[in-house]
């Protein structure tokens, strides 16, 4: 289950990340990945067009720092973020719930895998024990036959 932002939610989340500090696109991708515990990593093809749209709307500005383009929220972006604090709170709750559900799914999958591994190990142990018993039985039968053959010869 991959978390997906509802229409307009990624835009709002990008503004909130930029309100924390100016960032370049890769830092935004990393920040989103970190917030989702690595379960959602947006592509550059998702982030950069949204940043371009935010810039076009006057909500962020960009500047070049060497080879990196750094995005910074504008006063208009801060005003929109302030006006949509309720939406942002709901979004944060959705993100936390989504990460919690994903973690539960992962935990469940790991528990199932561990249970199957224990069953497989127990089965392998039984099979190894059966093979040892069969070898011992074969060795005992061989020894008895040699003893009987020796007695008949002597």
mmCIF file of C-alpha atoms in Angstrom:
data_model
loop_
_atom_site.group_PDB
_atom_site.id
_atom_site.type_symbol
_atom_site.label_atom_id
_atom_site.label_comp_id
_atom_site.label_asym_id
_atom_site.label_seq_id
_atom_site.Cartn_x
_atom_site.Cartn_y
_atom_site.Cartn_z
ATOM 1 C CA UNK A 1 0.000 0.000 0.000
ATOM 2 C CA UNK A 2 1.670 3.202 -1.131
ATOM 3 C CA UNK A 3 0.498 6.468 0.358
ATOM 4 C CA UNK A 4 -0.764 8.857 -2.285
ATOM 5 C CA UNK A 5 -1.527 12.498 -1.722
ATOM 6 C CA UNK A 6 -5.046 13.655 -2.478
ATOM 7 C CA UNK A 7 -5.431 16.415 -5.059
ATOM 8 C CA UNK A 8 -3.653 19.539 -3.826
ATOM 9 C CA UNK A 9 -2.246 17.888 -0.717
ATOM 10 C CA UNK A 10 1.286 17.436 -2.032
ATOM 11 C CA UNK A 11 1.282 21.118 -3.003
ATOM 12 C CA UNK A 12 0.326 22.081 0.560
ATOM 13 C CA UNK A 13 2.872 19.693 2.035
ATOM 14 C CA UNK A 14 5.634 21.152 -0.136
ATOM 15 C CA UNK A 15 4.734 24.624 1.127
ATOM 16 C CA UNK A 16 4.924 23.382 4.721
ATOM 17 C CA UNK A 17 8.361 21.847 4.117
ATOM 18 C CA UNK A 18 9.595 25.061 2.530
ATOM 19 C CA UNK A 19 8.207 27.050 5.462
ATOM 20 C CA UNK A 20 10.596 25.082 7.680
ATOM 21 C CA UNK A 21 13.603 26.113 5.568
ATOM 22 C CA UNK A 22 14.620 26.755 1.958
ATOM 23 C CA UNK A 23 15.451 23.505 0.165
ATOM 24 C CA UNK A 24 16.429 22.186 -3.209
ATOM 25 C CA UNK A 25 14.333 19.542 -4.954
ATOM 26 C CA UNK A 26 16.354 16.574 -3.790
ATOM 27 C CA UNK A 27 16.080 17.759 -0.174
ATOM 28 C CA UNK A 28 12.300 17.936 -0.588
ATOM 29 C CA UNK A 29 12.249 14.386 -1.962
ATOM 30 C CA UNK A 30 14.377 13.246 1.005
ATOM 31 C CA UNK A 31 12.179 15.118 3.508
ATOM 32 C CA UNK A 32 9.060 13.443 2.103
ATOM 33 C CA UNK A 33 10.771 10.060 2.168
ATOM 34 C CA UNK A 34 11.789 10.640 5.785
ATOM 35 C CA UNK A 35 8.267 11.692 6.792
ATOM 36 C CA UNK A 36 6.913 8.473 5.288
ATOM 37 C CA UNK A 37 9.600 6.280 6.786
ATOM 38 C CA UNK A 38 10.935 5.494 3.304
ATOM 39 C CA UNK A 39 7.616 4.057 2.136
ATOM 40 C CA UNK A 40 6.846 6.947 -0.219
ATOM 41 C CA UNK A 41 9.601 8.472 -2.286
ATOM 42 C CA UNK A 42 8.279 10.897 -4.886
ATOM 43 C CA UNK A 43 10.095 11.089 -8.184
ATOM 44 C CA UNK A 44 11.717 14.221 -9.514
ATOM 45 C CA UNK A 45 8.996 14.124 -12.174
ATOM 46 C CA UNK A 46 6.435 14.563 -9.406
ATOM 47 C CA UNK A 47 8.207 17.243 -7.366
ATOM 48 C CA UNK A 48 9.681 19.636 -9.931
ATOM 49 C CA UNK A 49 6.475 20.307 -11.888
ATOM 50 C CA UNK A 50 4.705 21.110 -8.604
ATOM 51 C CA UNK A 51 7.514 23.440 -7.597
ATOM 52 C CA UNK A 52 7.298 25.151 -10.991
ATOM 53 C CA UNK A 53 3.550 25.595 -10.483
ATOM 54 C CA UNK A 54 4.086 27.013 -6.985
ATOM 55 C CA UNK A 55 6.634 29.437 -8.423
ATOM 56 C CA UNK A 56 4.242 30.414 -11.217
ATOM 57 C CA UNK A 57 1.597 31.156 -8.568
ATOM 58 C CA UNK A 58 4.056 33.322 -6.629
ATOM 59 C CA UNK A 59 4.069 31.012 -3.610
ATOM 60 C CA UNK A 60 7.759 30.105 -3.864
ATOM 61 C CA UNK A 61 10.830 31.608 -5.431
ATOM 62 C CA UNK A 62 13.886 29.825 -6.696
ATOM 63 C CA UNK A 63 17.498 30.850 -6.758
ATOM 64 C CA UNK A 64 20.628 29.121 -7.928
ATOM 65 C CA UNK A 65 23.257 28.080 -5.430
ATOM 66 C CA UNK A 66 26.091 26.683 -7.494
ATOM 67 C CA UNK A 67 24.594 23.757 -9.376
ATOM 68 C CA UNK A 68 21.559 23.513 -7.098
ATOM 69 C CA UNK A 69 18.273 25.334 -7.425
ATOM 70 C CA UNK A 70 16.996 26.329 -4.002
ATOM 71 C CA UNK A 71 13.292 26.941 -3.415
ATOM 72 C CA UNK A 72 12.020 29.307 -0.739
ATOM 73 C CA UNK A 73 8.491 30.079 0.372
ATOM 74 C CA UNK A 74 7.251 33.639 -0.258
ATOM 75 C CA UNK A 75 5.009 35.783 1.923
ATOM 76 C CA UNK A 76 2.102 34.770 -0.325
ATOM 77 C CA UNK A 77 3.035 31.121 0.238
ATOM 78 C CA UNK A 78 3.114 31.671 3.997
ATOM 79 C CA UNK A 79 -0.292 33.371 3.813
ATOM 80 C CA UNK A 80 -1.760 30.397 1.938
ATOM 81 C CA UNK A 81 -0.200 27.991 4.400
ATOM 82 C CA UNK A 82 -1.652 30.004 7.300
ATOM 83 C CA UNK A 83 -5.084 30.091 5.667
ATOM 84 C CA UNK A 84 -4.997 26.313 5.218
ATOM 85 C CA UNK A 85 -3.700 25.319 8.666
ATOM 86 C CA UNK A 86 -6.756 23.103 9.207
ATOM 87 C CA UNK A 87 -6.097 21.290 5.922
ATOM 88 C CA UNK A 88 -2.437 20.928 6.861
ATOM 89 C CA UNK A 89 -3.345 19.480 10.261
ATOM 90 C CA UNK A 90 -5.665 16.968 8.567
ATOM 91 C CA UNK A 91 -2.903 16.121 6.104
ATOM 92 C CA UNK A 92 -0.383 15.550 8.905
ATOM 93 C CA UNK A 93 -2.888 13.246 10.607
ATOM 94 C CA UNK A 94 -3.423 11.337 7.337
ATOM 95 C CA UNK A 95 0.348 11.005 6.858
ATOM 96 C CA UNK A 96 0.815 9.698 10.401
ATOM 97 C CA UNK A 97 -2.079 7.246 9.976
ATOM 98 C CA UNK A 98 -0.736 6.095 6.621
ATOM 99 C CA UNK A 99 2.747 5.479 8.022
ATOM 100 C CA UNK A 100 1.233 3.659 11.000
ATOM 101 C CA UNK A 101 -0.824 1.403 8.685
ATOM 102 C CA UNK A 102 2.221 0.710 6.528
ATOM 103 C CA UNK A 103 4.293 -0.148 9.600
ATOM 104 C CA UNK A 104 1.531 -2.485 10.796
ATOM 105 C CA UNK A 105 1.475 -4.181 7.378
ATOM 106 C CA UNK A 106 5.256 -4.605 7.447
ATOM 107 C CA UNK A 107 5.152 -5.965 11.013
ATOM 108 C CA UNK A 108 2.429 -8.406 10.022
ATOM 109 C CA UNK A 109 4.425 -9.558 6.993
ATOM 110 C CA UNK A 110 7.556 -10.046 9.075
ATOM 111 C CA UNK A 111 5.599 -11.985 11.721
ATOM 112 C CA UNK A 112 4.121 -14.237 9.019
ATOM 113 C CA UNK A 113 7.563 -14.795 7.488
ATOM 114 C CA UNK A 114 9.033 -15.656 10.908
ATOM 115 C CA UNK A 115 6.187 -18.086 11.614
ATOM 116 C CA UNK A 116 6.782 -19.806 8.240
ATOM 117 C CA UNK A 117 10.529 -19.921 8.879
ATOM 118 C CA UNK A 118 9.993 -21.577 12.265
ATOM 119 C CA UNK A 119 7.712 -24.180 10.652
ATOM 120 C CA UNK A 120 10.263 -24.823 7.891
ATOM 121 C CA UNK A 121 13.082 -25.189 10.432
ATOM 122 C CA UNK A 122 11.026 -27.581 12.561
ATOM 123 C CA UNK A 123 10.209 -29.644 9.463
ATOM 124 C CA UNK A 124 13.878 -29.725 8.411
ATOM 125 C CA UNK A 125 14.872 -30.804 11.929
ATOM 126 C CA UNK A 126 12.330 -33.640 11.848
ATOM 127 C CA UNK A 127 13.569 -34.745 8.413
ATOM 128 C CA UNK A 128 17.188 -34.666 9.606
ATOM 129 C CA UNK A 129 16.213 -36.734 12.650
ATOM 130 C CA UNK A 130 14.355 -39.238 10.444
ATOM 131 C CA UNK A 131 17.408 -39.527 8.174
ATOM 132 C CA UNK A 132 19.674 -40.122 11.198
ATOM 133 C CA UNK A 133 17.302 -42.788 12.518
ATOM 134 C CA UNK A 134 17.236 -44.500 9.138
ATOM 135 C CA UNK A 135 21.043 -44.493 8.946
ATOM 136 C CA UNK A 136 21.297 -45.932 12.468
ATOM 137 C CA UNK A 137 18.744 -48.616 11.597
ATOM 138 C CA UNK A 138 20.686 -49.442 8.430
ATOM 139 C CA UNK A 139 23.973 -49.627 10.343
ATOM 140 C CA UNK A 140 22.437 -51.862 13.016
ATOM 141 C CA UNK A 141 20.967 -54.175 10.370
ATOM 142 C CA UNK A 142 24.308 -54.356 8.592
ATOM 143 C CA UNK A 143 26.139 -55.162 11.832
ATOM 144 C CA UNK A 144 23.595 -57.875 12.684
ATOM 145 C CA UNK A 145 23.979 -59.402 9.229
ATOM 146 C CA UNK A 146 27.776 -59.404 9.515
ATOM 147 C CA UNK A 147 27.576 -60.954 12.974
ATOM 148 C CA UNK A 148 25.174 -63.637 11.717
ATOM 149 C CA UNK A 149 27.390 -64.335 8.691
ATOM 150 C CA UNK A 150 30.419 -64.560 10.931
ATOM 151 C CA UNK A 151 28.665 -66.999 13.268
ATOM 152 C CA UNK A 152 27.521 -69.181 10.363
ATOM 153 C CA UNK A 153 31.050 -69.287 8.967
ATOM 154 C CA UNK A 154 32.661 -70.174 12.244
#
